[in-house]
Amino acid sequence: MFSWVSKDARRRKEPELFRTVSEGLKQLYATKLLPLEEYYRFHDFHSPALEPADWENKPMVLLVGQYSTGKTTFIRHLIEQDFPGMRIGPEPTTDSFIAVMGGETEGVVPGNALVVDPRRPFRKLNSFGNAFLNRFMCAQLPNPVLDSISIIDTPGILSGEKQRISRGYDFAAVLEWFAERVDRIILLFDAHKLDISDEFSEVIKALKNHEDKIRVVLNKADQIETQQLMRVYGALMWSLGKIINTPEVVRVYIGSFWSQPLLIPENRKLFEAEEQDLFKDIQSLPRNAALRKLNDLIKRARLAKVHAYIISSLKKEMPNVFGKESRKKELVNNLGEIYLKIEREHQISPGDFPNLRKMQELLLSQDFSKFQLLKPKLLDAVDDMLANDIARLMVMVRQEESQMPTQAVKGGAFEGTMNGPFGHGYGEGAGEGIDDIEWVVGKDKPSYDEIFYTLSPVNGKITGASAKKEMVKSKLPNTVLGKIWKLADVDKDGFLDDEEFALANHLIKVKLEGHELPAELPPHLVPPSKRRHE
């Protein structure tokens, strides 16, 4: 009896089934989070509704910095190709937001055309008006780097009145819009012009809640001596510490990100290591894109829930007939107390609440009579999404990552240091002697042999106990010495002959010089007498 009722109930309890993570995110947002956002006018206060293209687009990298810090040159260095609309110079040359994206043909798409293209994730930028759209364009070109990522070049941040008056649109709000949707934000600083203007400081503060996406690049570092560079680095960290209020130290990459010769080459190794680290971070973006979108959806859902509690609380406190305007002002002034009340009632973390001052400013222009009371059904749908659907998508993210382990940014500057003698660390540490005909350990073997024969070898070999007495003199931890023993005992007989003992000492030297040990012994380090058995 009433079997249709039980079927309907079962259907509601069945978990959502998705083919891909991006499809799942798109569907969850449209069916569970968007209704809550629309009901409580979330888009009027925080961020426009997300479009299907937001879930499907390639990872994006946003470059932000004061003028002449090398933003456009950085893009040119990455893709190793000029792009349409590119202008480079010491004066403020880039006066537009330029989305550098992959395409079959080279060309420029103006801002007004971009915001009506449903395939692009820029449709909601329409709300910033013509003043912005005339300063926004897409430079598309065929390039292997742009097959995996898109890069957003921004106008240089100016000082004083120029920044506030001549833009004609809310520069910080546009950057905040991009910050919500990009995968990485790179703040560029010039080692010669380290001062952070008030305008730049405001921009960095607008990126609050996106600290996990921020990386800092100290560019043009080859133009100053090592001692100066240390001072500049310290000053930058001190300045950033006052603006980015996080307990963790922000990651700063030091280098000279262009293809010209280094002016002061004494820090070459440092610059190479830093560039390699930054490139690895950018190359990982396609692999981590789904996880980033999932993380952003969770952040948005938490904010939307808090917003719903705020709006419904304000509606509840409003009178039905008289004194609406005076009550509205009173509620806005006491918004901090409402925050505390919601925090206690619903056990919400203070970090989930929107900025108090900004919220007060926005509320003053709103009609409270159009606000809605709490609708538990909408909040339950979002809670169900966070508790159940997100967990299933997390499993799918890991599955997709395991199926695409090699998905990384390729081409351009990323290819230059991949293989060959100019690869990072080539011919150094355990790689020393990789191209030599002679065994690289052989040149130091006579001195190692002198120690070897003082350890009373039997049948040309020493025991592990004898080797240990000598190896611990290096003061390296037992975990490291244990790994060196495994690498040096090539024939795995539990003893070391003279060649294996020399190899162990060579690997100790490699580690003491600050290099990493290899996971497996490279062919060029295998002792000559052992190579015949391979």
Short mmCIF file of C-alpha atoms in Angstrom, two decimals:
data_model
loop_
_atom_site.label_atom_id
_atom_site.label_comp_id
_atom_site.label_asym_id
_atom_site.label_seq_id
_atom_site.Cartn_x
_atom_site.Cartn_y
_atom_site.Cartn_z
CA MET A 1 0.00 0.00 0.00
CA PHE A 2 1.20 3.51 -0.92
CA SER A 3 4.28 1.93 -2.52
CA TRP A 4 4.86 5.12 -4.52
CA VAL A 5 5.52 7.00 -1.26
CA SER A 6 8.31 4.66 -0.20
CA LYS A 7 9.83 4.76 -3.69
CA ASP A 8 9.91 8.56 -3.59
CA ALA A 9 11.51 8.51 -0.15
CA ARG A 10 14.13 6.05 -1.37
CA ARG A 11 14.84 8.24 -4.37
CA ARG A 12 15.50 11.23 -2.11
CA LYS A 13 17.92 9.23 0.02
CA GLU A 14 19.91 7.83 -2.90
CA PRO A 15 23.27 9.58 -3.28
CA GLU A 16 23.92 11.81 -6.26
CA LEU A 17 25.81 10.00 -9.03
CA PHE A 18 28.35 11.93 -11.10
CA ARG A 19 30.55 10.92 -14.01
CA THR A 20 33.28 13.51 -13.35
CA VAL A 21 34.25 15.83 -10.51
CA SER A 22 33.55 18.99 -12.55
CA GLU A 23 30.08 17.68 -13.48
CA GLY A 24 29.42 16.88 -9.82
CA LEU A 25 30.51 20.34 -8.66
CA LYS A 26 28.36 22.02 -11.30
CA GLN A 27 25.30 19.95 -10.36
CA LEU A 28 25.71 20.35 -6.60
CA TYR A 29 26.08 24.10 -6.93
CA ALA A 30 23.03 24.46 -9.17
CA THR A 31 20.72 22.20 -7.15
CA LYS A 32 21.80 22.74 -3.53
CA LEU A 33 23.82 25.92 -3.02
CA LEU A 34 22.43 28.31 -5.66
CA PRO A 35 18.82 28.19 -4.29
CA LEU A 36 20.12 29.29 -0.86
CA GLU A 37 22.20 32.08 -2.43
CA GLU A 38 19.26 33.42 -4.44
CA TYR A 39 16.77 33.22 -1.57
CA TYR A 40 18.97 35.31 0.75
CA ARG A 41 20.33 37.70 -1.93
CA PHE A 42 23.91 36.42 -1.49
CA HIS A 43 24.96 37.84 -4.87
CA ASP A 44 24.09 41.41 -3.84
CA PHE A 45 26.54 41.21 -0.94
CA HIS A 46 29.40 38.88 -1.81
CA SER A 47 30.00 37.32 -5.19
CA PRO A 48 28.00 36.86 -8.42
CA ALA A 49 26.51 33.45 -9.16
CA LEU A 50 28.92 30.92 -10.66
CA GLU A 51 28.50 29.93 -14.30
CA PRO A 52 28.92 26.42 -15.82
CA ALA A 53 32.16 27.69 -17.43
CA ASP A 54 33.60 28.37 -13.95
CA TRP A 55 33.64 24.63 -13.26
CA GLU A 56 35.01 23.62 -16.66
CA ASN A 57 37.71 26.18 -17.39
CA LYS A 58 41.47 25.52 -17.25
CA PRO A 59 43.42 26.53 -14.14
CA MET A 60 44.17 30.27 -14.07
CA VAL A 61 47.17 32.16 -12.68
CA LEU A 62 46.65 35.81 -11.63
CA LEU A 63 49.68 38.15 -11.65
CA VAL A 64 49.48 41.20 -9.37
CA GLY A 65 52.10 43.86 -8.64
CA GLN A 66 53.08 47.49 -8.81
CA TYR A 67 54.08 48.84 -12.21
CA SER A 68 57.42 47.74 -13.67
CA THR A 69 57.81 44.68 -11.42
CA GLY A 70 58.03 42.42 -14.48
CA LYS A 71 54.51 40.92 -14.68
CA THR A 72 54.24 40.94 -18.48
CA THR A 73 57.89 39.88 -18.85
CA PHE A 74 57.16 36.99 -16.46
CA ILE A 75 54.38 35.75 -18.78
CA ARG A 76 56.67 36.20 -21.80
CA HIS A 77 59.33 34.15 -19.96
CA LEU A 78 56.86 31.33 -19.19
CA ILE A 79 55.34 30.94 -22.64
CA GLU A 80 58.51 31.99 -24.57
CA GLN A 81 56.40 33.88 -27.07
CA ASP A 82 55.01 37.39 -27.55
CA PHE A 83 51.26 37.61 -27.08
CA PRO A 84 48.79 40.08 -28.66
CA GLY A 85 48.46 43.33 -26.68
CA MET A 86 51.79 42.82 -24.92
CA ARG A 87 53.70 45.98 -23.99
CA ILE A 88 56.82 46.05 -21.82
CA GLY A 89 58.63 49.11 -20.43
CA PRO A 90 59.80 50.85 -17.25
CA GLU A 91 56.72 53.10 -17.23
CA PRO A 92 53.17 51.80 -16.45
CA THR A 93 52.61 50.08 -19.83
CA THR A 94 49.94 47.43 -19.18
CA ASP A 95 46.78 49.47 -18.60
CA SER A 96 44.37 46.56 -19.13
CA PHE A 97 43.44 43.22 -17.67
CA ILE A 98 44.65 40.74 -20.28
CA ALA A 99 43.54 37.09 -20.10
CA VAL A 100 46.27 35.20 -21.96
CA MET A 101 44.61 31.97 -23.15
CA GLY A 102 45.17 29.16 -25.60
CA GLY A 103 43.47 29.23 -28.99
CA GLU A 104 43.84 27.85 -32.51
CA THR A 105 44.59 31.25 -34.01
CA GLU A 106 46.35 34.32 -32.66
CA GLY A 107 44.15 37.33 -31.93
CA VAL A 108 42.45 39.62 -29.44
CA VAL A 109 38.89 39.36 -28.11
CA PRO A 110 37.65 42.65 -26.55
CA GLY A 111 36.03 42.71 -23.12
CA ASN A 112 32.46 43.37 -24.27
CA ALA A 113 32.57 40.29 -26.51
CA LEU A 114 34.22 38.19 -23.79
CA VAL A 115 31.48 38.72 -21.23
CA VAL A 116 28.75 37.40 -23.55
CA ASP A 117 30.66 34.23 -24.50
CA PRO A 118 29.16 31.32 -22.48
CA ARG A 119 32.32 29.21 -23.04
CA ARG A 120 34.47 31.70 -21.12
CA PRO A 121 34.34 32.10 -17.32
CA PHE A 122 34.06 35.92 -17.51
CA ARG A 123 30.33 36.59 -17.99
CA LYS A 124 29.74 38.02 -14.51
CA LEU A 125 32.43 40.70 -15.07
CA ASN A 126 29.68 42.52 -16.96
CA SER A 127 28.58 44.07 -13.65
CA PHE A 128 31.76 46.22 -13.48
CA GLY A 129 30.54 48.32 -16.43
CA ASN A 130 32.03 49.76 -19.58
CA ALA A 131 34.91 51.55 -17.86
CA PHE A 132 36.29 48.12 -16.93
CA LEU A 133 35.24 46.23 -20.07
CA ASN A 134 37.08 48.75 -22.25
CA ARG A 135 40.18 47.84 -20.24
CA PHE A 136 39.70 44.07 -20.44
CA MET A 137 40.59 41.73 -23.27
CA CYS A 138 41.60 38.17 -24.07
CA ALA A 139 44.84 37.52 -25.95
CA GLN A 140 44.56 34.07 -27.47
CA LEU A 141 47.34 32.19 -29.25
CA PRO A 142 48.45 28.61 -29.92
CA ASN A 143 51.00 27.73 -27.22
CA PRO A 144 51.71 24.44 -25.37
CA VAL A 145 51.80 26.18 -21.95
CA LEU A 146 48.37 27.71 -22.58
CA ASP A 147 46.96 24.27 -23.43
CA SER A 148 47.06 23.57 -19.68
CA ILE A 149 46.67 26.96 -17.94
CA SER A 150 45.49 30.53 -18.57
CA ILE A 151 47.33 33.58 -17.22
CA ILE A 152 45.75 36.89 -16.20
CA ASP A 153 47.99 39.97 -16.61
CA THR A 154 46.83 42.98 -14.59
CA PRO A 155 47.56 46.73 -14.76
CA GLY A 156 50.43 47.90 -12.57
CA ILE A 157 49.21 49.23 -9.24
CA LEU A 158 49.81 52.98 -9.11
CA SER A 159 50.48 55.34 -6.23
CA GLY A 160 48.45 58.21 -4.80
CA GLU A 161 45.47 59.77 -6.54
CA LYS A 162 46.11 58.09 -9.89
CA GLN A 163 44.98 54.78 -8.48
CA ARG A 164 41.75 56.11 -7.01
CA ILE A 165 40.65 58.55 -9.70
CA SER A 166 41.81 57.48 -13.15
CA ARG A 167 40.64 53.86 -13.18
CA GLY A 168 36.90 54.53 -13.47
CA TYR A 169 36.06 51.14 -11.90
CA ASP A 170 36.64 49.38 -8.58
CA PHE A 171 40.11 47.92 -9.16
CA ALA A 172 40.27 46.02 -5.83
CA ALA A 173 36.79 44.52 -6.40
CA VAL A 174 37.82 43.23 -9.84
CA LEU A 175 40.92 41.63 -8.37
CA GLU A 176 38.81 40.07 -5.63
CA TRP A 177 36.47 38.64 -8.31
CA PHE A 178 39.44 37.03 -10.08
CA ALA A 179 40.98 35.84 -6.78
CA GLU A 180 37.86 33.74 -6.06
CA ARG A 181 38.14 31.96 -9.39
CA VAL A 182 41.87 31.52 -10.05
CA ASP A 183 44.07 28.66 -8.87
CA ARG A 184 47.18 30.68 -8.09
CA ILE A 185 47.84 34.35 -7.24
CA ILE A 186 51.41 35.53 -7.80
CA LEU A 187 52.39 38.83 -6.16
CA LEU A 188 55.45 40.31 -7.88
CA PHE A 189 57.89 42.66 -6.17
CA ASP A 190 60.90 44.45 -7.65
CA ALA A 191 64.06 44.03 -5.54
CA HIS A 192 64.88 47.71 -6.32
CA LYS A 193 61.46 49.19 -5.48
CA LEU A 194 60.32 47.35 -2.40
CA ASP A 195 57.98 49.93 -0.90
CA ILE A 196 54.40 48.67 -0.68
CA SER A 197 52.11 51.61 -1.49
CA ASP A 198 48.82 52.10 0.35
CA GLU A 199 46.98 51.06 -2.81
CA PHE A 200 48.99 47.83 -3.12
CA SER A 201 48.40 47.17 0.57
CA GLU A 202 44.63 47.55 0.05
CA VAL A 203 44.77 45.18 -2.92
CA ILE A 204 46.58 42.52 -0.85
CA LYS A 205 44.00 42.92 1.91
CA ALA A 206 41.25 42.40 -0.70
CA LEU A 207 42.79 38.99 -1.37
CA LYS A 208 42.03 37.96 2.22
CA ASN A 209 40.55 34.44 2.51
CA HIS A 210 42.66 33.38 -0.47
CA GLU A 211 46.03 33.20 1.31
CA ASP A 212 46.36 29.53 0.33
CA LYS A 213 46.55 30.59 -3.34
CA ILE A 214 49.13 33.37 -2.86
CA ARG A 215 52.79 33.00 -3.84
CA VAL A 216 55.25 35.90 -3.73
CA VAL A 217 58.00 36.49 -6.29
CA LEU A 218 60.93 38.82 -5.53
CA ASN A 219 61.89 39.62 -9.11
CA LYS A 220 65.02 41.28 -10.60
CA ALA A 221 67.10 39.89 -7.71
CA ASP A 222 70.14 39.48 -10.00
CA GLN A 223 70.61 43.25 -9.98
CA ILE A 224 71.76 43.47 -6.34
CA GLU A 225 74.62 41.95 -4.31
CA THR A 226 74.06 39.05 -1.89
CA GLN A 227 74.28 41.22 1.23
CA GLN A 228 71.73 43.69 -0.14
CA LEU A 229 69.51 40.82 -1.26
CA MET A 230 69.41 39.45 2.30
CA ARG A 231 68.33 42.87 3.59
CA VAL A 232 65.72 43.28 0.85
CA TYR A 233 64.32 39.80 1.56
CA GLY A 234 64.10 40.57 5.28
CA ALA A 235 62.37 43.91 4.63
CA LEU A 236 59.87 42.24 2.28
CA MET A 237 58.99 39.55 4.83
CA TRP A 238 58.53 42.22 7.52
CA SER A 239 56.25 44.31 5.26
CA LEU A 240 54.17 41.30 4.18
CA GLY A 241 53.84 40.15 7.80
CA LYS A 242 52.00 43.38 8.62
CA ILE A 243 49.57 43.03 5.68
CA ILE A 244 48.93 39.28 5.34
CA ASN A 245 47.68 38.33 8.80
CA THR A 246 48.51 34.64 8.89
CA PRO A 247 50.65 32.78 11.43
CA GLU A 248 52.48 31.01 8.59
CA VAL A 249 55.25 32.73 6.65
CA VAL A 250 54.24 33.31 3.02
CA ARG A 251 56.41 31.51 0.44
CA VAL A 252 58.72 33.91 -1.41
CA TYR A 253 60.53 32.87 -4.61
CA ILE A 254 63.69 34.86 -5.34
CA GLY A 255 65.05 35.16 -8.86
CA SER A 256 65.24 36.92 -12.18
CA PHE A 257 62.33 35.75 -14.27
CA TRP A 258 63.30 36.58 -17.82
CA SER A 259 65.64 35.14 -20.46
CA GLN A 260 68.42 37.74 -20.25
CA PRO A 261 71.93 37.10 -18.75
CA LEU A 262 72.21 37.55 -14.99
CA LEU A 263 73.78 40.93 -14.11
CA ILE A 264 75.31 39.62 -10.85
CA PRO A 265 75.67 35.84 -11.26
CA GLU A 266 76.94 34.96 -7.75
CA ASN A 267 73.47 33.73 -6.66
CA ARG A 268 72.88 31.69 -9.81
CA LYS A 269 72.35 28.38 -7.96
CA LEU A 270 69.84 29.97 -5.59
CA PHE A 271 67.90 31.50 -8.50
CA GLU A 272 67.86 28.17 -10.38
CA ALA A 273 66.54 26.29 -7.34
CA GLU A 274 63.87 28.95 -6.67
CA GLU A 275 62.73 29.01 -10.30
CA GLN A 276 62.51 25.21 -10.30
CA ASP A 277 60.36 25.27 -7.15
CA LEU A 278 58.02 27.90 -8.62
CA PHE A 279 57.75 26.01 -11.91
CA LYS A 280 56.86 22.79 -10.04
CA ASP A 281 54.15 24.69 -8.16
CA ILE A 282 52.66 26.04 -11.41
CA GLN A 283 53.00 22.68 -13.16
CA SER A 284 50.95 20.99 -10.42
CA LEU A 285 47.92 23.26 -11.05
CA PRO A 286 46.15 21.09 -13.68
CA ARG A 287 46.47 18.04 -11.43
CA ASN A 288 45.08 19.92 -8.41
CA ALA A 289 42.45 21.98 -10.25
CA ALA A 290 39.49 19.79 -9.24
CA LEU A 291 40.56 19.85 -5.60
CA ARG A 292 40.87 23.67 -5.70
CA LYS A 293 37.34 24.02 -7.13
CA LEU A 294 36.02 21.65 -4.47
CA ASN A 295 37.75 23.70 -1.77
CA ASP A 296 36.29 26.95 -3.17
CA LEU A 297 32.79 25.44 -3.23
CA ILE A 298 33.10 24.47 0.45
CA LYS A 299 34.31 28.00 1.36
CA ARG A 300 31.43 29.54 -0.60
CA ALA A 301 28.86 27.20 1.01
CA ARG A 302 30.06 28.09 4.52
CA LEU A 303 29.84 31.81 3.75
CA ALA A 304 26.36 31.38 2.17
CA LYS A 305 25.10 29.61 5.31
CA VAL A 306 26.39 32.37 7.59
CA HIS A 307 24.87 34.98 5.26
CA ALA A 308 21.50 33.24 5.47
CA TYR A 309 21.62 33.35 9.28
CA ILE A 310 22.52 37.07 9.22
CA ILE A 311 19.75 38.07 6.78
CA SER A 312 17.07 35.99 8.54
CA SER A 313 18.12 37.43 11.95
CA LEU A 314 17.79 40.98 10.61
CA LYS A 315 14.38 40.19 9.10
CA LYS A 316 13.20 38.69 12.39
CA GLU A 317 14.16 41.86 14.30
CA MET A 318 12.35 44.26 11.94
CA PRO A 319 8.94 45.78 12.91
CA ASN A 320 5.96 45.06 10.66
CA VAL A 321 4.64 48.61 10.27
CA PHE A 322 6.21 51.61 12.02
CA GLY A 323 9.78 52.68 12.72
CA LYS A 324 11.39 50.54 10.05
CA GLU A 325 14.11 53.00 9.05
CA SER A 326 15.27 53.80 12.59
CA ARG A 327 15.25 50.08 13.48
CA LYS A 328 17.28 49.33 10.36
CA LYS A 329 19.99 51.82 11.40
CA GLU A 330 20.00 50.42 14.91
CA LEU A 331 20.42 46.82 13.63
CA VAL A 332 23.24 47.81 11.28
CA ASN A 333 25.08 49.59 14.10
CA ASN A 334 24.65 46.54 16.34
CA LEU A 335 25.63 44.02 13.66
CA GLY A 336 28.64 42.89 15.73
CA GLU A 337 26.28 41.74 18.51
CA ILE A 338 24.15 39.86 15.95
CA TYR A 339 27.34 38.13 14.74
CA LEU A 340 28.11 37.00 18.32
CA LYS A 341 24.54 35.76 18.84
CA ILE A 342 24.63 33.70 15.60
CA GLU A 343 28.09 32.40 16.52
CA ARG A 344 26.81 31.11 19.87
CA GLU A 345 23.47 29.73 18.60
CA HIS A 346 24.84 27.82 15.62
CA GLN A 347 28.43 27.07 16.78
CA ILE A 348 29.98 28.92 13.85
CA SER A 349 33.65 29.90 13.80
CA PRO A 350 34.30 33.70 13.87
CA GLY A 351 36.49 33.27 10.75
CA ASP A 352 33.43 32.25 8.68
CA PHE A 353 31.71 35.64 9.08
CA PRO A 354 32.04 38.33 6.39
CA ASN A 355 33.95 41.54 7.13
CA LEU A 356 31.84 43.53 9.62
CA ARG A 357 32.48 47.04 8.26
CA LYS A 358 31.92 46.01 4.64
CA MET A 359 28.69 44.21 5.56
CA GLN A 360 27.41 47.28 7.43
CA GLU A 361 28.06 49.49 4.39
CA LEU A 362 26.21 47.08 2.07
CA LEU A 363 23.24 46.68 4.43
CA LEU A 364 22.59 50.45 4.56
CA SER A 365 21.59 50.44 0.88
CA GLN A 366 19.34 47.35 1.17
CA ASP A 367 15.57 47.14 1.65
CA PHE A 368 15.14 44.93 4.74
CA SER A 369 11.47 44.28 3.90
CA LYS A 370 12.66 42.09 0.99
CA PHE A 371 14.74 39.89 3.29
CA GLN A 372 13.50 36.38 4.09
CA LEU A 373 13.14 34.46 7.36
CA LEU A 374 15.04 31.25 7.95
CA LYS A 375 14.05 28.38 5.66
CA PRO A 376 15.50 25.16 7.20
CA LYS A 377 14.91 23.11 4.03
CA LEU A 378 17.45 25.20 2.06
CA LEU A 379 20.04 25.02 4.84
CA ASP A 380 19.50 21.25 5.20
CA ALA A 381 20.27 20.79 1.50
CA VAL A 382 23.60 22.64 1.91
CA ASP A 383 24.42 20.69 5.10
CA ASP A 384 23.72 17.44 3.25
CA MET A 385 25.99 18.58 0.42
CA LEU A 386 28.83 19.37 2.84
CA ALA A 387 28.39 16.20 4.91
CA ASN A 388 27.78 13.60 2.19
CA ASP A 389 28.15 14.76 -1.42
CA ILE A 390 31.50 16.49 -0.87
CA ALA A 391 32.94 13.34 0.75
CA ARG A 392 31.99 11.29 -2.33
CA LEU A 393 33.51 13.89 -4.63
CA MET A 394 36.76 13.78 -2.61
CA VAL A 395 37.06 10.08 -3.44
CA MET A 396 36.44 10.87 -7.12
CA VAL A 397 39.13 13.59 -7.04
CA ARG A 398 41.73 11.05 -5.88
CA GLN A 399 40.57 8.57 -8.52
CA GLU A 400 40.84 11.18 -11.30
CA GLU A 401 44.31 12.20 -10.05
CA SER A 402 45.52 8.58 -10.09
CA GLN A 403 44.26 8.15 -13.65
CA MET A 404 46.11 11.32 -14.78
CA PRO A 405 49.40 11.23 -12.81
CA THR A 406 51.43 12.93 -15.54
CA GLN A 407 49.04 15.83 -16.10
CA ALA A 408 51.29 18.89 -15.83
CA VAL A 409 52.04 22.15 -17.63
CA LYS A 410 54.39 21.53 -20.56
CA GLY A 411 56.19 23.65 -23.14
CA GLY A 412 57.75 27.12 -22.94
CA ALA A 413 60.20 27.73 -20.09
CA PHE A 414 59.04 24.50 -18.41
CA GLU A 415 60.82 22.44 -21.09
CA GLY A 416 64.17 24.26 -20.81
CA THR A 417 65.22 22.62 -17.55
CA MET A 418 63.51 19.25 -17.87
CA ASN A 419 66.32 17.11 -19.28
CA GLY A 420 69.96 17.32 -20.37
CA PRO A 421 72.96 19.00 -18.75
CA PHE A 422 70.96 22.18 -17.90
CA GLY A 423 68.42 20.32 -15.79
CA HIS A 424 68.38 21.49 -12.18
CA GLY A 425 71.16 19.75 -10.19
CA TYR A 426 72.61 17.96 -13.20
CA GLY A 427 76.19 16.85 -12.49
CA GLU A 428 75.94 17.88 -8.82
CA GLY A 429 75.76 15.82 -5.63
CA ALA A 430 75.04 12.17 -6.44
CA GLY A 431 74.95 13.20 -10.12
CA GLU A 432 78.61 14.27 -10.10
CA GLY A 433 80.60 12.32 -12.70
CA ILE A 434 77.51 11.21 -14.63
CA ASP A 435 79.23 11.86 -17.98
CA ASP A 436 82.77 10.80 -16.93
CA ILE A 437 84.39 7.68 -18.36
CA GLU A 438 86.25 7.04 -15.11
CA TRP A 439 84.47 6.12 -11.86
CA VAL A 440 84.01 9.46 -10.03
CA VAL A 441 84.73 7.87 -6.61
CA GLY A 442 88.14 6.67 -7.89
CA LYS A 443 89.84 10.06 -7.48
CA ASP A 444 89.34 9.98 -3.67
CA LYS A 445 89.67 6.20 -3.29
CA PRO A 446 93.36 6.20 -2.16
CA SER A 447 92.48 8.24 0.96
CA TYR A 448 89.44 6.01 1.65
CA ASP A 449 91.63 2.90 1.21
CA GLU A 450 93.97 4.09 3.97
CA ILE A 451 91.02 4.13 6.41
CA PHE A 452 89.69 0.83 5.02
CA TYR A 453 92.88 -1.12 5.79
CA THR A 454 92.99 0.20 9.38
CA LEU A 455 89.62 -1.53 9.99
CA SER A 456 91.19 -5.04 9.73
CA PRO A 457 89.39 -6.40 6.65
CA VAL A 458 88.97 -10.19 6.41
CA ASN A 459 89.15 -11.67 2.89
CA GLY A 460 89.11 -8.09 1.55
CA LYS A 461 85.88 -7.10 3.33
CA ILE A 462 84.87 -5.33 6.55
CA THR A 463 81.84 -6.11 8.71
CA GLY A 464 78.91 -3.80 9.28
CA ALA A 465 80.08 -3.17 12.87
CA SER A 466 83.52 -2.04 11.66
CA ALA A 467 82.00 0.19 8.97
CA LYS A 468 79.59 1.71 11.49
CA LYS A 469 82.45 2.81 13.80
CA GLU A 470 83.93 4.83 10.94
CA MET A 471 80.67 6.08 9.37
CA VAL A 472 79.23 7.53 12.62
CA LYS A 473 82.20 9.93 12.74
CA SER A 474 80.33 11.92 10.06
CA LYS A 475 77.72 12.77 12.78
CA LEU A 476 74.92 12.07 10.31
CA PRO A 477 71.73 10.52 11.81
CA ASN A 478 71.40 6.73 11.82
CA THR A 479 68.48 6.94 9.39
CA VAL A 480 70.73 8.62 6.80
CA LEU A 481 73.70 6.30 7.46
CA GLY A 482 71.36 3.31 7.15
CA LYS A 483 70.31 4.49 3.69
CA ILE A 484 73.97 5.05 2.70
CA TRP A 485 74.81 1.49 3.85
CA LYS A 486 72.01 0.04 1.67
CA LEU A 487 73.20 2.01 -1.37
CA ALA A 488 76.89 1.15 -0.81
CA ASP A 489 76.37 -2.59 -0.18
CA VAL A 490 75.90 -3.18 -3.89
CA ASP A 491 76.10 -7.01 -3.78
CA LYS A 492 73.88 -7.15 -0.66
CA ASP A 493 76.18 -9.55 1.23
CA GLY A 494 76.22 -7.60 4.49
CA PHE A 495 79.90 -6.63 4.10
CA LEU A 496 81.78 -3.82 2.36
CA ASP A 497 84.82 -4.33 0.16
CA ASP A 498 87.26 -1.50 -0.59
CA GLU A 499 85.18 -0.13 -3.51
CA GLU A 500 81.92 -0.28 -1.58
CA PHE A 501 83.56 1.41 1.43
CA ALA A 502 84.86 4.16 -0.85
CA LEU A 503 81.34 4.55 -2.30
CA ALA A 504 79.86 4.83 1.23
CA ASN A 505 82.33 7.62 2.04
CA HIS A 506 81.54 9.37 -1.25
CA LEU A 507 77.82 9.31 -0.43
CA ILE A 508 78.55 10.66 3.06
CA LYS A 509 80.45 13.53 1.41
CA VAL A 510 77.50 14.16 -0.94
CA LYS A 511 75.11 14.41 2.03
CA LEU A 512 77.45 16.61 4.08
CA GLU A 513 77.67 19.04 1.13
CA GLY A 514 73.90 19.54 1.39
CA HIS A 515 72.69 17.35 -1.48
CA GLU A 516 69.98 14.70 -1.31
CA LEU A 517 70.79 11.00 -1.53
CA PRO A 518 69.36 9.11 -4.53
CA ALA A 519 66.54 6.60 -3.95
CA GLU A 520 68.53 4.05 -6.00
CA LEU A 521 72.22 3.94 -6.83
CA PRO A 522 72.77 5.66 -10.23
CA PRO A 523 74.63 3.49 -12.83
CA HIS A 524 77.66 5.83 -12.88
CA LEU A 525 78.24 5.28 -9.12
CA VAL A 526 78.22 1.46 -9.30
CA PRO A 527 81.79 0.26 -8.53
CA PRO A 528 83.64 -0.96 -11.66
CA SER A 529 84.09 -4.50 -10.32
CA LYS A 530 80.32 -4.81 -9.75
CA ARG A 531 79.32 -3.65 -13.21
CA ARG A 532 80.31 -6.96 -14.78
CA HIS A 533 77.55 -8.69 -12.81
CA GLU A 534 74.80 -6.40 -14.12
#
